[in-house]
Short mmCIF file of C-alpha atoms and ligand atoms in Angstrom, two decimals:
data_model
loop_
_atom_site.label_atom_id
_atom_site.label_comp_id
_atom_site.label_asym_id
_atom_site.label_seq_id
_atom_site.Cartn_x
_atom_site.Cartn_y
_atom_site.Cartn_z
CA MET A 1 -16.88 -58.83 -25.60
CA SER A 2 -17.55 -59.95 -22.05
CA LEU A 3 -14.23 -58.50 -21.00
CA LEU A 4 -15.14 -55.07 -22.36
CA TYR A 5 -18.53 -55.44 -20.71
CA SER A 6 -17.10 -56.13 -17.28
CA PHE A 7 -14.60 -53.33 -17.78
CA ILE A 8 -17.46 -50.89 -18.35
CA ILE A 9 -19.31 -52.21 -15.31
CA LEU A 10 -16.19 -51.85 -13.23
CA MET A 11 -15.69 -48.28 -14.43
CA LEU A 12 -19.27 -47.44 -13.57
CA ILE A 13 -18.88 -48.84 -10.09
CA PHE A 14 -15.60 -46.97 -9.74
CA PHE A 15 -17.21 -43.67 -10.67
CA MET A 16 -20.24 -44.28 -8.50
CA LEU A 17 -17.96 -44.88 -5.55
CA GLU A 18 -15.40 -42.20 -6.30
CA ALA A 19 -17.51 -39.30 -7.47
CA PRO A 20 -19.07 -38.45 -4.10
CA ILE A 21 -15.70 -38.81 -2.42
CA LEU A 22 -14.11 -36.37 -4.87
CA ILE A 23 -16.86 -33.82 -4.30
CA GLN A 24 -16.52 -34.24 -0.57
CA ALA A 25 -12.77 -33.74 -0.74
CA GLN A 26 -13.21 -30.54 -2.69
CA SER A 27 -15.67 -28.90 -0.31
CA LYS A 28 -13.56 -30.10 2.59
CA LYS A 29 -10.56 -28.23 1.18
CA ASN A 30 -12.58 -25.02 1.24
CA SER A 31 -13.89 -25.52 4.76
CA LEU A 32 -10.39 -25.96 6.17
CA VAL A 33 -10.04 -22.22 6.57
CA SER A 34 -12.88 -20.38 8.31
CA ALA A 35 -11.76 -16.80 7.73
CA ILE A 36 -8.83 -14.58 6.84
CA PHE A 37 -7.42 -11.80 9.02
CA ILE A 38 -4.87 -9.32 7.77
CA PHE A 39 -2.52 -7.00 9.65
CA GLY A 40 0.12 -4.64 8.33
CA ASP A 41 0.80 -1.71 6.01
CA SER A 42 -0.19 -0.54 2.50
CA THR A 43 0.63 -3.94 1.03
CA ALA A 44 -2.30 -5.25 3.08
CA ASP A 45 -4.62 -2.24 3.58
CA PRO A 46 -7.83 -2.46 1.50
CA GLY A 47 -9.04 0.97 2.63
CA ASN A 48 -8.80 1.39 6.42
CA ASN A 49 -6.97 4.68 5.89
CA ASN A 50 -10.11 6.06 4.16
CA TYR A 51 -11.61 6.30 7.64
CA ILE A 52 -8.79 8.09 9.43
CA SER A 53 -7.14 11.47 9.11
CA THR A 54 -3.88 10.94 7.23
CA PRO A 55 -2.46 12.02 3.87
CA PHE A 56 -1.64 8.36 3.13
CA LYS A 57 -4.77 7.41 1.21
CA SER A 58 -5.51 6.03 -2.23
CA ASN A 59 -9.30 6.20 -2.55
CA PHE A 60 -9.15 8.24 -5.74
CA SER A 61 -8.34 7.51 -9.34
CA PRO A 62 -6.18 6.22 -10.94
CA TYR A 63 -5.94 3.79 -7.98
CA GLY A 64 -8.40 0.96 -8.56
CA LYS A 65 -8.34 1.51 -12.32
CA ASP A 66 -8.49 -2.25 -12.93
CA PHE A 67 -10.55 -3.16 -9.84
CA LEU A 68 -14.13 -4.42 -10.18
CA ASN A 69 -16.12 -1.46 -11.62
CA HIS A 70 -12.88 0.59 -11.50
CA VAL A 71 -13.55 1.53 -7.88
CA PRO A 72 -10.69 3.25 -6.03
CA THR A 73 -11.23 1.32 -2.78
CA GLY A 74 -8.19 2.58 -0.91
CA ARG A 75 -6.01 -0.33 -2.03
CA PHE A 76 -2.60 1.03 -3.06
CA THR A 77 -2.60 -0.64 -6.46
CA ASN A 78 -4.54 -0.74 -9.73
CA GLY A 79 -6.63 -3.76 -8.69
CA MET A 80 -6.55 -6.44 -6.03
CA LEU A 81 -3.96 -7.11 -3.34
CA ALA A 82 -2.17 -10.42 -2.78
CA ASN A 83 -4.46 -11.01 0.22
CA ASP A 84 -7.58 -10.84 -1.94
CA PHE A 85 -6.12 -13.58 -4.13
CA ILE A 86 -5.20 -15.61 -1.04
CA ALA A 87 -8.74 -15.24 0.35
CA ARG A 88 -10.01 -16.70 -2.92
CA TYR A 89 -7.43 -19.45 -2.85
CA VAL A 90 -8.42 -20.65 0.63
CA GLY A 91 -12.07 -20.30 -0.39
CA VAL A 92 -13.36 -17.80 2.16
CA LYS A 93 -14.23 -14.70 0.13
CA GLU A 94 -13.52 -12.68 -3.02
CA TYR A 95 -12.22 -9.49 -1.45
CA VAL A 96 -10.92 -8.83 2.06
CA PRO A 97 -12.72 -5.68 3.30
CA PRO A 98 -11.32 -3.02 5.64
CA TYR A 99 -12.43 -3.50 9.25
CA LEU A 100 -13.14 0.21 9.72
CA ASP A 101 -15.93 0.09 7.14
CA GLN A 102 -18.92 0.28 9.51
CA SER A 103 -21.34 -1.08 6.90
CA LEU A 104 -19.94 -4.64 6.96
CA SER A 105 -22.56 -7.30 7.72
CA ILE A 106 -22.02 -10.07 10.25
CA GLU A 107 -21.79 -12.52 7.35
CA GLU A 108 -19.02 -10.43 5.82
CA LEU A 109 -17.22 -10.01 9.15
CA LYS A 110 -17.44 -13.75 9.77
CA THR A 111 -15.15 -14.65 6.86
CA GLY A 112 -12.53 -12.10 7.80
CA VAL A 113 -11.32 -8.53 7.45
CA SER A 114 -8.14 -6.52 7.18
CA PHE A 115 -6.93 -4.30 10.02
CA ALA A 116 -3.94 -3.07 8.02
CA SER A 117 -3.11 0.59 7.62
CA ALA A 118 -0.90 2.08 4.90
CA ALA A 119 2.34 3.71 6.10
CA THR A 120 2.46 1.83 9.41
CA GLY A 121 5.32 -0.31 10.72
CA PHE A 122 6.47 -2.45 13.64
CA ASP A 123 8.36 0.41 15.26
CA PRO A 124 5.74 2.34 17.31
CA LEU A 125 7.28 5.57 15.98
CA THR A 126 6.57 4.73 12.31
CA PRO A 127 2.74 5.08 12.44
CA LYS A 128 3.16 8.32 14.42
CA ILE A 129 5.11 9.93 11.57
CA SER A 130 2.18 9.40 9.20
CA ASN A 131 -0.69 9.48 11.71
CA VAL A 132 -1.85 5.98 10.79
CA ILE A 133 -2.91 2.87 12.73
CA SER A 134 -0.17 1.17 14.76
CA LEU A 135 0.16 -2.60 14.90
CA SER A 136 -0.86 -2.59 18.58
CA LYS A 137 -4.00 -0.60 17.69
CA GLN A 138 -4.69 -3.18 14.97
CA ILE A 139 -4.64 -5.85 17.68
CA GLU A 140 -7.05 -3.71 19.74
CA TYR A 141 -9.39 -3.63 16.76
CA PHE A 142 -9.08 -7.39 16.48
CA LYS A 143 -10.17 -7.72 20.13
CA GLU A 144 -13.11 -5.41 19.43
CA TYR A 145 -13.94 -7.54 16.39
CA GLN A 146 -14.06 -10.65 18.58
CA GLU A 147 -16.40 -8.98 21.07
CA LYS A 148 -18.72 -8.03 18.22
CA MET A 149 -18.69 -11.58 16.91
CA LYS A 150 -19.28 -13.11 20.35
CA ALA A 151 -22.37 -10.96 20.71
CA ALA A 152 -23.57 -11.99 17.26
CA ILE A 153 -22.74 -15.71 16.98
CA GLY A 154 -21.68 -16.76 20.48
CA LYS A 155 -18.42 -17.27 22.31
CA GLU A 156 -17.66 -20.83 21.28
CA GLN A 157 -18.39 -20.25 17.61
CA THR A 158 -16.18 -17.18 17.63
CA GLN A 159 -13.33 -19.08 19.27
CA ASN A 160 -13.56 -21.84 16.68
CA LEU A 161 -13.71 -19.27 13.91
CA ILE A 162 -10.46 -17.70 15.13
CA LYS A 163 -8.77 -21.05 15.64
CA GLU A 164 -9.44 -22.13 12.07
CA ALA A 165 -8.68 -18.76 10.50
CA LEU A 166 -5.65 -17.81 8.46
CA PHE A 167 -3.66 -14.77 9.64
CA ILE A 168 -1.36 -12.84 7.33
CA ILE A 169 0.96 -10.06 8.48
CA SER A 170 2.84 -7.78 6.11
CA ALA A 171 4.84 -4.76 7.29
CA GLY A 172 8.37 -3.50 7.91
CA THR A 173 9.33 -1.60 4.76
CA ASN A 174 8.20 1.76 6.19
CA ASP A 175 10.30 1.22 9.31
CA PHE A 176 13.41 1.35 7.15
CA VAL A 177 12.40 3.52 4.19
CA VAL A 178 10.26 6.17 5.92
CA ASN A 179 11.65 5.98 9.44
CA TYR A 180 15.22 4.73 10.03
CA ASN A 181 16.87 5.82 6.78
CA THR A 182 15.03 9.16 6.48
CA LEU A 183 14.62 10.61 9.96
CA PRO A 184 17.57 11.14 12.30
CA ILE A 185 15.75 9.79 15.38
CA ARG A 186 16.22 6.02 15.40
CA SER A 187 19.49 6.15 13.48
CA LYS A 188 20.93 8.19 16.36
CA SER A 189 20.44 5.44 18.90
CA TYR A 190 20.54 2.27 16.78
CA THR A 191 22.84 0.78 14.18
CA LEU A 192 21.09 -0.94 11.28
CA SER A 193 21.74 -4.27 12.91
CA THR A 194 20.43 -3.31 16.36
CA TYR A 195 17.44 -1.54 14.77
CA THR A 196 16.61 -4.77 12.92
CA ASP A 197 16.72 -6.62 16.26
CA PHE A 198 14.54 -3.90 17.81
CA LEU A 199 11.94 -4.37 15.05
CA LEU A 200 12.01 -8.12 15.49
CA GLN A 201 11.37 -7.73 19.21
CA HIS A 202 8.22 -5.86 18.24
CA VAL A 203 7.39 -8.60 15.74
CA GLN A 204 7.69 -11.17 18.52
CA LEU A 205 5.50 -9.10 20.84
CA PHE A 206 2.91 -8.76 18.11
CA LEU A 207 2.88 -12.50 17.46
CA GLN A 208 2.58 -13.19 21.18
CA LYS A 209 -0.50 -10.93 21.37
CA LEU A 210 -1.99 -12.56 18.30
CA VAL A 211 -1.55 -16.04 19.78
CA ASP A 212 -3.01 -14.80 23.09
CA GLN A 213 -6.04 -13.71 21.06
CA GLY A 214 -6.48 -17.24 19.70
CA ALA A 215 -4.62 -17.11 16.37
CA ARG A 216 -3.13 -20.47 15.36
CA ARG A 217 -2.25 -20.30 11.66
CA ILE A 218 0.00 -17.38 10.99
CA GLY A 219 1.84 -16.39 7.83
CA MET A 220 4.37 -13.61 8.07
CA VAL A 221 5.52 -11.84 4.92
CA GLY A 222 9.18 -10.83 4.79
CA LEU A 223 10.58 -7.63 3.32
CA PRO A 224 10.76 -7.01 -0.44
CA PRO A 225 14.02 -6.04 -2.20
CA MET A 226 13.64 -2.47 -0.93
CA GLY A 227 16.48 -1.22 -3.09
CA CYS A 228 14.40 -2.01 -6.18
CA LEU A 229 11.41 0.14 -5.21
CA PRO A 230 11.31 2.85 -7.92
CA ILE A 231 11.21 5.61 -5.28
CA VAL A 232 14.29 4.23 -3.52
CA ILE A 233 16.13 4.12 -6.86
CA THR A 234 15.10 7.73 -7.54
CA LEU A 235 16.18 9.01 -4.13
CA HIS A 236 19.22 6.88 -3.43
CA SER A 237 20.77 5.62 -6.66
CA ASP A 238 23.74 7.18 -8.47
CA ASP A 239 22.16 6.39 -11.81
CA ALA A 240 18.57 7.35 -10.95
CA PHE A 241 18.13 9.03 -14.33
CA SER A 242 19.92 6.55 -16.55
CA LYS A 243 20.13 2.82 -15.85
CA ARG A 244 18.12 2.90 -12.64
CA ASN A 245 19.57 -0.26 -11.18
CA CYS A 246 18.43 -1.45 -7.75
CA VAL A 247 20.24 0.05 -4.75
CA GLU A 248 22.07 -2.90 -3.26
CA PHE A 249 22.43 -1.34 0.19
CA TYR A 250 18.64 -1.19 0.73
CA SER A 251 18.10 -4.71 -0.56
CA SER A 252 20.83 -6.02 1.72
CA ILE A 253 18.95 -4.54 4.72
CA ALA A 254 15.92 -6.54 3.63
CA ARG A 255 17.89 -9.76 3.24
CA ASP A 256 19.44 -9.36 6.68
CA TYR A 257 16.03 -8.65 8.23
CA ASN A 258 14.47 -11.61 6.42
CA SER A 259 17.05 -14.10 7.63
CA LYS A 260 16.69 -12.86 11.20
CA LEU A 261 12.90 -12.96 10.83
CA GLN A 262 13.05 -16.61 9.80
CA ASN A 263 15.12 -17.42 12.90
CA LYS A 264 12.63 -15.52 15.01
CA LEU A 265 9.72 -17.44 13.52
CA ASN A 266 11.47 -20.75 14.18
CA GLY A 267 11.91 -19.70 17.79
CA VAL A 268 8.30 -18.62 18.13
CA GLN A 269 7.19 -21.88 16.51
CA ILE A 270 8.99 -23.87 19.21
CA LYS A 271 7.70 -21.60 21.97
CA PHE A 272 4.05 -22.00 20.99
CA ALA A 273 4.18 -25.58 19.68
CA ASN A 274 2.13 -26.86 22.64
CA LEU A 275 -0.77 -24.63 21.57
CA GLY A 276 -0.81 -26.15 18.10
CA SER A 277 0.22 -22.86 16.52
CA ARG A 278 1.82 -22.84 13.12
CA PHE A 279 3.98 -20.01 11.82
CA ALA A 280 5.20 -19.68 8.28
CA TYR A 281 7.58 -17.30 6.59
CA LEU A 282 6.19 -15.99 3.32
CA ASP A 283 9.02 -15.01 1.00
CA ILE A 284 8.29 -11.99 -1.15
CA TYR A 285 11.94 -11.09 -1.80
CA GLY A 286 12.73 -14.00 -4.10
CA PRO A 287 9.61 -13.81 -6.27
CA LEU A 288 9.93 -10.02 -6.66
CA MET A 289 13.58 -10.33 -7.66
CA ASP A 290 12.57 -12.93 -10.23
CA MET A 291 10.10 -10.43 -11.65
CA ILE A 292 12.50 -7.48 -11.57
CA VAL A 293 15.74 -8.99 -12.86
CA GLY A 294 15.06 -12.66 -13.44
CA HIS A 295 13.19 -12.49 -16.77
CA LYS A 296 11.18 -15.42 -15.45
CA TYR A 297 8.02 -13.41 -16.11
CA ASP A 298 7.19 -11.20 -19.06
CA PHE A 299 7.15 -7.75 -17.48
CA GLU A 300 8.37 -4.85 -19.62
CA LYS A 301 9.16 -2.32 -16.89
CA ALA A 302 10.44 -2.91 -13.39
CA ASN A 303 12.22 0.29 -12.38
CA TYR A 304 9.42 2.81 -13.03
CA GLY A 305 5.89 2.81 -11.65
CA CYS A 306 2.92 2.90 -14.03
CA CYS A 307 1.46 6.04 -12.43
CA GLY A 308 2.86 9.47 -13.32
CA THR A 309 6.56 9.69 -14.10
CA GLY A 310 6.93 6.47 -12.12
CA LEU A 311 9.86 8.03 -10.29
CA VAL A 312 8.40 9.34 -7.04
CA GLU A 313 4.61 8.96 -7.11
CA GLY A 314 2.70 7.30 -4.29
CA ALA A 315 -0.52 8.21 -2.39
CA PHE A 316 -1.48 11.86 -3.18
CA LEU A 317 1.32 12.21 -5.77
CA CYS A 318 -0.44 9.59 -7.88
CA ASN A 319 -3.78 11.31 -8.45
CA PRO A 320 -6.50 11.99 -11.04
CA SER A 321 -4.23 14.35 -12.99
CA SER A 322 -1.38 11.83 -13.26
CA TYR A 323 -0.41 10.20 -16.53
CA VAL A 324 -1.11 6.46 -16.36
CA CYS A 325 0.57 3.78 -18.44
CA LYS A 326 -1.67 1.92 -20.88
CA ASN A 327 -1.33 -1.57 -19.49
CA ALA A 328 -0.33 -1.93 -15.84
CA SER A 329 0.16 -5.69 -16.30
CA LYS A 330 3.39 -4.95 -18.14
CA TYR A 331 4.73 -3.16 -15.04
CA VAL A 332 5.99 -4.71 -11.81
CA PHE A 333 5.12 -1.52 -9.91
CA TRP A 334 1.89 0.45 -10.04
CA ASP A 335 3.18 3.60 -8.37
CA SER A 336 6.74 4.19 -7.30
CA ILE A 337 6.31 2.10 -4.13
CA HIS A 338 3.57 -0.47 -4.65
CA PRO A 339 3.26 -3.53 -6.89
CA THR A 340 0.63 -3.85 -9.63
CA GLU A 341 -2.25 -6.30 -9.30
CA LYS A 342 -0.42 -8.58 -11.73
CA THR A 343 2.60 -8.64 -9.42
CA TYR A 344 0.39 -9.30 -6.38
CA TYR A 345 -1.32 -12.13 -8.25
CA LEU A 346 1.99 -13.80 -9.08
CA ILE A 347 3.25 -13.31 -5.52
CA SER A 348 0.08 -14.85 -4.10
CA GLN A 349 0.63 -17.89 -6.32
CA THR A 350 4.13 -18.41 -4.97
CA PHE A 351 2.65 -18.28 -1.43
CA GLN A 352 0.24 -21.16 -2.03
CA PRO A 353 2.42 -24.13 -0.96
CA THR A 354 3.40 -22.32 2.26
CA ILE A 355 -0.22 -21.44 2.98
CA ASP A 356 -1.16 -25.08 2.42
CA SER A 357 1.51 -26.10 4.92
CA ILE A 358 -0.14 -24.15 7.75
CA THR A 359 -3.79 -24.72 6.87
CA LYS A 360 -3.89 -28.42 6.01
C1 NAG B 401 -1.66 -6.22 -21.01
O1 NAG B 401 -0.41 -6.88 -20.87
C2 NAG B 401 -0.52 -8.25 -20.56
C3 NAG B 401 0.88 -8.78 -20.24
O2 NAG B 401 1.77 -8.49 -21.28
C4 NAG B 401 -1.24 -8.98 -21.68
O3 NAG B 401 -1.37 -10.35 -21.37
C5 NAG B 401 -2.60 -8.35 -21.91
O4 NAG B 401 -3.23 -8.94 -23.03
C6 NAG B 401 -2.48 -6.85 -22.12
N1 NAG B 401 -3.82 -6.25 -22.15
C7 NAG B 401 -4.21 -5.41 -23.08
C8 NAG B 401 -5.60 -4.88 -22.95
O5 NAG B 401 -3.49 -5.06 -24.01
#
């Protein structure tokens, strides 16, 4: 009797002591990241291309079919992007808005924006082909953003905000798929291997500029298995109209790039270690392969997009008159280039441990 009594007392004391600590720990986790900043291509663009003159837009149905209120925001998918899920995970906001939206409040700007632009790439020639925003212009916008914030909340606060922010960069596919392997310009003067090195020099330059601008926690997404993009299968596979297997050649380019990218990031990590910068490689290749061929997840279709025939549609080819599959969650790809929200959600989950490693 007295033993049970003291046990209860002890438990009460334990909870009285522990409960506030637990609550504190939870809110501390959220406050570890001040904001999220995104750079890159359509895998990261929440609608910046709505504000520029380019055919590479997606602010019309059926894009956004499964977004909040079914709004076609300009995200190249049926719902949210991986970065929206990451923003939620680190506790800064629900959706990452496009920087070029002039109606964003200071409060909204303060927790981060995306500068990404669909169809861009690291090669300065790639955004010129599609008339979209280059990576160096995205950095310019980031500088402009900082000036705006300094005027609104002060210099020191802005610097701290940037220091504690999470940066995610996702680009590179268009450099190979739209540029190198389609146009005869770069392929005339570079081999695949030297072109990969050329891109990675631009990656390094970009990271240098980002660090110069105060970025300290940087996650860099690698390339997906490009040979498994439905459009690449359609255009480059021998069995495009039967089995539709992935095109190994294109995926091997991605693997080669990814391994060189990881070396590059290790080098950059050493170079900027004295600044307290942390760089992480975010692997999208492995998780996507698991979804496409691994049967680890319960997708029904991986080699067709949900929109239209699923063979070639993307941007204006996936439009209000396109057939749309009933349930996009059963598809890895939404159109013939871009993942579904379900795929982005699963990818964002696999990123979590790596994101923890640079933000904690
Ligand atoms: C869509 O498919 C997913 C995955 O198979 C399933 O969990 C979900 O219930 C489906 N939704 C509808 C409305 O049928």
